[in-house]
Coordinates of C-alpha atoms and ligand atoms in Angstrom, one line a residue:
M245 CA -25.1 14.8 16.8
A246 CA -21.3 14.7 16.9
E247 CA -19.5 15.5 13.8
P248 CA -18.0 12.2 12.3
R249 CA -14.2 11.9 12.9
T250 CA -12.2 12.7 9.6
I251 CA -9.4 10.7 8.0
I252 CA -7.2 11.0 5.0
V253 CA -6.4 7.6 3.3
T254 CA -3.9 7.7 0.4
G255 CA -3.5 5.1 -2.5
C256 CA -7.3 4.2 -2.6
S257 CA -7.4 3.0 -6.3
S258 CA -6.9 -0.6 -5.3
G259 CA -5.9 -3.0 -2.5
I260 CA -5.5 -1.8 1.1
G261 CA -6.4 1.7 0.5
A262 CA -9.6 0.7 -1.3
Y263 CA -10.7 -1.6 1.1
C264 CA -9.8 0.6 4.2
A265 CA -11.5 3.7 2.7
R266 CA -14.8 1.9 2.5
A267 CA -14.5 0.1 5.7
L268 CA -13.8 3.3 7.6
K269 CA -16.8 5.0 6.0
A270 CA -19.0 2.0 6.9
D271 CA -17.6 2.6 10.5
G272 CA -18.9 6.1 10.5
W273 CA -15.6 8.0 9.5
R274 CA -15.7 10.9 7.2
V275 CA -13.1 9.6 4.6
F276 CA -10.9 11.9 2.3
A277 CA -9.6 9.2 -0.2
T278 CA -6.8 9.8 -2.5
V279 CA -6.0 8.3 -6.0
R280 CA -3.5 9.3 -8.6
K281 CA -5.7 9.0 -11.7
Q282 CA -8.8 10.8 -12.7
E283 CA -10.6 7.5 -13.7
D284 CA -10.2 6.1 -10.4
L285 CA -12.3 8.7 -8.5
G286 CA -15.6 7.5 -9.9
S287 CA -15.8 4.2 -7.9
L288 CA -14.9 5.7 -4.6
Q289 CA -17.5 8.7 -5.1
A290 CA -20.0 6.1 -6.1
D291 CA -19.6 4.7 -2.5
G292 CA -20.1 8.0 -1.0
I293 CA -16.4 8.6 -0.3
E294 CA -15.1 12.0 -1.0
A295 CA -12.1 11.4 -3.4
F296 CA -9.4 13.5 -4.5
R297 CA -6.2 13.2 -6.8
M298 CA -2.8 13.3 -5.0
D299 CA 0.6 12.0 -6.2
Y300 CA 3.3 11.7 -3.6
A301 CA 5.9 12.2 -6.2
H302 CA 4.9 15.6 -6.8
T303 CA 5.0 18.2 -4.1
D304 CA 2.6 20.6 -5.9
S305 CA 0.0 17.9 -6.0
I306 CA 0.3 17.3 -2.3
A307 CA 0.1 21.1 -1.5
D308 CA -3.0 21.4 -3.9
F309 CA -4.6 18.5 -2.1
M310 CA -4.2 20.0 1.2
R311 CA -5.4 23.4 0.2
E312 CA -8.6 21.7 -0.8
I313 CA -8.7 19.5 2.3
E314 CA -8.4 22.4 4.7
V315 CA -11.4 23.9 3.1
V316 CA -13.8 21.0 2.8
S317 CA -12.8 19.7 6.3
G318 CA -12.9 23.1 7.9
G319 CA -9.3 22.2 9.3
R320 CA -10.4 19.1 11.3
I321 CA -8.3 16.1 10.3
D322 CA -8.4 13.4 13.1
A323 CA -6.2 10.8 11.3
L324 CA -4.1 10.3 8.5
F325 CA -3.3 6.8 7.0
N326 CA -0.3 7.0 4.6
N327 CA -0.8 4.1 2.5
G328 CA -0.1 4.8 -1.4
A329 CA 3.2 3.2 -2.5
Y330 CA 4.9 0.8 -4.9
G331 CA 7.5 -1.7 -4.8
Q332 CA 10.5 -1.4 -7.4
P333 CA 12.1 -4.7 -7.6
G334 CA 15.7 -5.2 -8.8
A335 CA 19.1 -6.1 -7.3
V336 CA 20.8 -3.0 -5.5
E337 CA 23.5 -3.1 -8.3
D338 CA 21.1 -2.8 -11.0
L339 CA 19.1 0.2 -9.6
T340 CA 20.2 3.4 -11.1
T341 CA 20.2 6.2 -8.7
D342 CA 17.3 7.9 -10.4
V343 CA 15.3 4.7 -10.0
L344 CA 16.1 4.7 -6.3
R345 CA 15.2 8.3 -6.0
E346 CA 11.9 7.7 -7.7
Q347 CA 11.1 5.0 -5.2
F348 CA 11.9 7.4 -2.4
E349 CA 9.8 10.2 -3.7
A350 CA 6.8 8.1 -3.8
N351 CA 7.3 5.9 -0.6
F352 CA 9.2 8.3 1.6
F353 CA 9.5 11.9 0.8
G354 CA 5.8 12.2 -0.2
W355 CA 4.7 10.7 3.0
H356 CA 6.9 13.1 4.9
E357 CA 5.5 16.1 2.9
L358 CA 1.9 15.1 3.5
T359 CA 2.6 14.4 7.2
R360 CA 4.2 17.8 7.9
R361 CA 1.2 19.5 6.2
V362 CA -1.2 17.6 8.4
L363 CA 0.6 17.9 11.6
P364 CA -0.2 21.7 12.4
L365 CA -4.0 21.0 12.0
M366 CA -3.8 18.1 14.5
R367 CA -1.6 20.3 16.9
K368 CA -4.0 23.0 16.9
R369 CA -6.7 20.4 18.1
G370 CA -4.4 18.7 20.4
S371 CA -5.2 15.3 19.1
G372 CA -4.6 13.1 16.1
R373 CA -3.6 9.7 14.9
I374 CA -1.0 9.0 12.1
V375 CA -0.8 5.5 10.7
Q376 CA 2.1 4.5 8.2
C377 CA 1.4 1.5 6.1
S378 CA 5.0 0.2 6.2
S379 CA 5.9 -3.5 5.6
I380 CA 7.7 -6.2 7.1
L381 CA 10.4 -5.2 4.6
G382 CA 10.7 -2.1 6.7
V383 CA 12.1 -4.4 9.4
V384 CA 13.6 -7.3 7.7
P385 CA 15.6 -7.1 4.3
Y386 CA 14.6 -9.0 1.2
R387 CA 16.7 -9.9 -1.8
Y388 CA 16.0 -8.1 -5.1
R389 CA 13.8 -5.7 -3.2
G390 CA 16.5 -3.1 -2.1
A391 CA 14.8 0.0 -3.2
Y392 CA 11.6 -0.8 -1.6
T393 CA 13.2 -2.2 1.6
A394 CA 15.3 1.0 2.0
S395 CA 12.3 3.1 1.5
K396 CA 10.4 1.4 4.2
F397 CA 13.5 1.1 6.6
A398 CA 13.7 4.9 6.3
L399 CA 10.1 5.3 6.9
E400 CA 10.3 3.2 10.2
G401 CA 13.1 5.3 11.3
L402 CA 11.4 8.6 10.7
S403 CA 8.1 7.4 12.1
V404 CA 9.3 6.1 15.4
T405 CA 11.4 9.2 15.8
L406 CA 8.1 11.3 15.3
R407 CA 6.3 9.2 17.6
M408 CA 8.8 9.9 20.4
E409 CA 8.9 13.6 19.6
L410 CA 4.9 13.9 19.6
Q411 CA 4.8 12.0 23.1
G412 CA 2.4 14.2 25.4
S413 CA 1.0 16.1 22.3
G414 CA -2.1 14.0 21.9
I415 CA -1.0 12.9 18.5
H416 CA 0.0 9.3 18.2
V417 CA 2.2 7.5 15.3
S418 CA 1.9 3.9 14.5
L419 CA 3.4 1.6 11.9
I420 CA 1.5 -1.3 10.3
E421 CA 4.0 -3.9 8.8
P422 CA 2.0 -6.3 6.5
G423 CA 3.5 -9.4 5.0
P424 CA 1.8 -10.8 1.9
I425 CA -1.6 -9.2 1.3
A426 CA -3.8 -9.6 -1.8
S427 CA -3.9 -6.5 -3.9
R428 CA -2.4 -5.0 -7.1
F429 CA 1.1 -4.7 -5.4
T430 CA 2.8 -7.5 -7.3
A431 CA 1.2 -6.5 -10.7
N432 CA 2.6 -3.1 -10.3
A433 CA 5.8 -4.2 -9.2
L434 CA 6.1 -6.4 -12.4
S435 CA 5.5 -3.2 -14.5
K436 CA 8.2 -1.6 -12.6
I437 CA 10.8 -4.3 -13.0
N438 CA 10.1 -4.3 -16.6
E439 CA 10.3 -0.4 -17.0
H440 CA 13.5 0.1 -15.0
I441 CA 15.7 -3.0 -14.9
D442 CA 17.8 -4.5 -17.7
I443 CA 16.9 -7.9 -17.0
R444 CA 18.9 -9.8 -19.8
G445 CA 22.0 -7.5 -19.2
S446 CA 22.1 -8.2 -15.6
V447 CA 24.4 -10.9 -13.6
H448 CA 21.2 -11.7 -12.0
A449 CA 19.1 -12.5 -15.1
A450 CA 18.4 -16.1 -13.9
D451 CA 17.2 -15.1 -10.4
Y452 CA 15.0 -12.5 -12.2
R453 CA 13.4 -15.0 -14.4
R454 CA 12.3 -16.8 -11.3
Q455 CA 11.2 -13.6 -9.9
L456 CA 9.0 -12.6 -12.9
A457 CA 7.2 -15.9 -12.8
R458 CA 6.3 -15.0 -9.3
L459 CA 5.3 -11.5 -9.9
D460 CA 3.2 -12.4 -13.1
G461 CA 1.1 -14.8 -11.1
T462 CA 2.4 -18.1 -12.5
G463 CA 4.8 -18.9 -9.6
P464 CA 3.8 -20.2 -6.2
V465 CA 1.5 -18.0 -4.1
S466 CA 2.3 -17.6 -0.3
R467 CA -0.2 -19.8 1.6
H468 CA 0.1 -17.0 4.2
K469 CA -1.4 -14.3 2.0
L470 CA -4.2 -12.4 3.5
Q471 CA -6.8 -10.1 2.3
P472 CA -6.9 -6.3 3.0
D473 CA -9.3 -6.8 6.0
A474 CA -6.5 -8.0 8.1
V475 CA -4.8 -4.6 7.8
Y476 CA -8.1 -3.0 8.6
A477 CA -8.3 -5.0 11.7
V478 CA -5.0 -3.4 13.2
L479 CA -5.8 0.0 11.5
K480 CA -8.8 0.2 13.7
D481 CA -6.8 -0.5 16.9
A482 CA -4.2 2.1 15.8
L483 CA -7.0 4.7 15.4
N484 CA -9.1 3.9 18.4
S485 CA -7.1 2.4 21.1
K486 CA -6.2 4.7 24.0
N487 CA -2.5 3.5 23.7
P488 CA -2.0 2.6 20.1
K489 CA 1.1 0.5 19.5
P490 CA 4.1 1.4 17.7
H491 CA 4.1 -1.6 15.5
Y492 CA 1.4 -3.7 14.1
P493 CA 2.8 -6.7 12.1
V494 CA 0.1 -8.5 9.8
T495 CA 0.4 -12.0 8.6
V496 CA 2.2 -15.0 9.9
P497 CA 5.5 -14.4 7.9
A498 CA 5.6 -10.7 9.2
K499 CA 5.4 -11.9 12.9
Q500 CA 7.9 -14.6 12.3
G501 CA 10.3 -12.3 10.6
M502 CA 10.2 -9.8 13.4
M503 CA 10.6 -12.6 15.9
L504 CA 13.5 -14.2 14.2
K505 CA 15.3 -10.9 13.7
R506 CA 15.1 -10.3 17.4
L507 CA 16.3 -13.7 18.5
L508 CA 18.9 -14.6 16.0
P509 CA 22.5 -13.5 15.6
A510 CA 22.6 -11.0 12.7
D511 CA 24.8 -13.1 10.6
L512 CA 22.7 -16.2 10.9
F513 CA 19.5 -14.0 10.4
Y514 CA 20.7 -12.6 7.0
R515 CA 21.9 -16.0 5.9
L516 CA 18.6 -17.4 6.6
M517 CA 16.8 -14.4 4.7
R518 CA 18.8 -15.3 1.7
W519 CA 16.5 -18.5 1.2
T520 CA 13.1 -16.7 1.7
D521 CA 12.1 -16.1 -1.8
Ligands
NAP858 N1 0.4 -6.0 -0.8 C1 1.2 -6.4 0.2 O1 1.7 -7.6 0.2 C2 1.9 -5.4 1.0 C3 2.7 -5.8 1.9 C4 3.4 -4.9 2.8 C5 3.2 -3.7 2.7 N2 2.4 -3.3 1.8 C6 1.9 -1.7 1.6 O2 0.6 -1.5 1.7 C7 0.4 -0.2 1.1 C8 -0.8 -0.4 -0.1 O3 -0.4 -1.3 -1.0 P1 -1.3 -2.5 -1.6 O4 -0.8 -3.8 -1.3 O5 -2.8 -1.9 -1.4 O6 -0.9 -2.2 -3.3 P2 -1.6 -1.7 -4.6 O7 -3.0 -2.5 -4.8 O8 -0.8 -1.6 -5.7 O9 -2.1 -0.3 -4.0 C9 -1.1 0.8 -3.9 C10 -1.7 2.1 -4.1 O10 -0.8 3.1 -3.9 C11 -0.9 4.1 -5.2 N3 0.4 4.9 -5.3 C12 1.3 4.3 -6.0 N4 2.2 5.3 -6.2 C13 1.8 6.4 -5.7 C14 2.1 7.8 -5.5 N5 3.4 8.1 -6.0 N6 1.4 8.7 -4.8 C15 0.3 8.3 -4.3 N7 -0.3 7.0 -4.6 C16 0.4 6.0 -5.1 C17 -1.5 3.3 -6.2 O11 -2.1 4.1 -7.1 P3 -2.1 3.8 -8.7 O12 -3.2 2.6 -8.8 O13 -2.3 5.1 -9.4 O14 -0.8 3.2 -8.9 C18 -2.5 2.5 -5.4 O15 -3.7 3.2 -5.1 C19 1.8 0.2 0.3 O16 2.3 1.2 1.3 C20 2.6 -1.0 0.5 O17 3.9 -0.8 0.7 C21 1.7 -4.1 0.9

């Protein structure tokens, strides 16, 4: 019997990663799932998933994880799903450089580090899939999400460049750009705004109060919000299709955002985006 294909999925303690790790396992993949905290290993292991600790913000953690993975996988990694990330809310003028740097360590530099460590294994086998869980905010900007938007714009730029550089290598790179998906993302963002933004002292205090109501679940919920299985549907295509697409927008707002950006003059588009939250 053929060996199952192997995939690394990061950020599997909740949301999209937790769902996709289990769905991939059910579809016959050998899944190496990562979480940051010891207490999150158990529920994945209970579902028969090989689970490891890895934090993108710490280079040593990525190196330790990959050393272990090379041994357990025998050097066979067929696919990488970079997924673990968080959103740091806050107006651009309220973001300290350290807070911005932290956002990039988790959402951008860590992804690059892990990808660079996986690529030589894929190159040796002459095949592989790298799928980046970006965001519609990697394509269109959003007020009070400058740190996250910047990290995902950077990810888009690096990933499409990598895609072009890998043409002909047998390794394919795709980006998934979800709009609103049910997960712990907004709850985690709420703790980040409270941790890092001086809400009361900001000229944006009134806007933050409105934002907080949305993040804590008391504000309106997008009627377009989908479950993580919507992301899995396109992840499967990126992993299995002979010619995986560069971009996979997910949800109606994500598809609309991309289309409007393409069609409208820039000034009009940004003025429209001013009213989206
Ligand atoms: N939900 C949405 O509406 C939405 C929309 C567009 C894009 N996305 C993208 O979807 C991906 C998954 O997010 P989600 O919606 O599933 O949110 P989530 O439920 O908050 O899950 C995020 C996962 O990332 C992990 N993570 C956070 N910081 C990390 C780090 N430094 N190193 C490694 N892992 C880290 C979290 O671990 P802990 O539990 O330890 O914090 C958690 O497992 C992210 O890339 C996000 O940008 C989400």
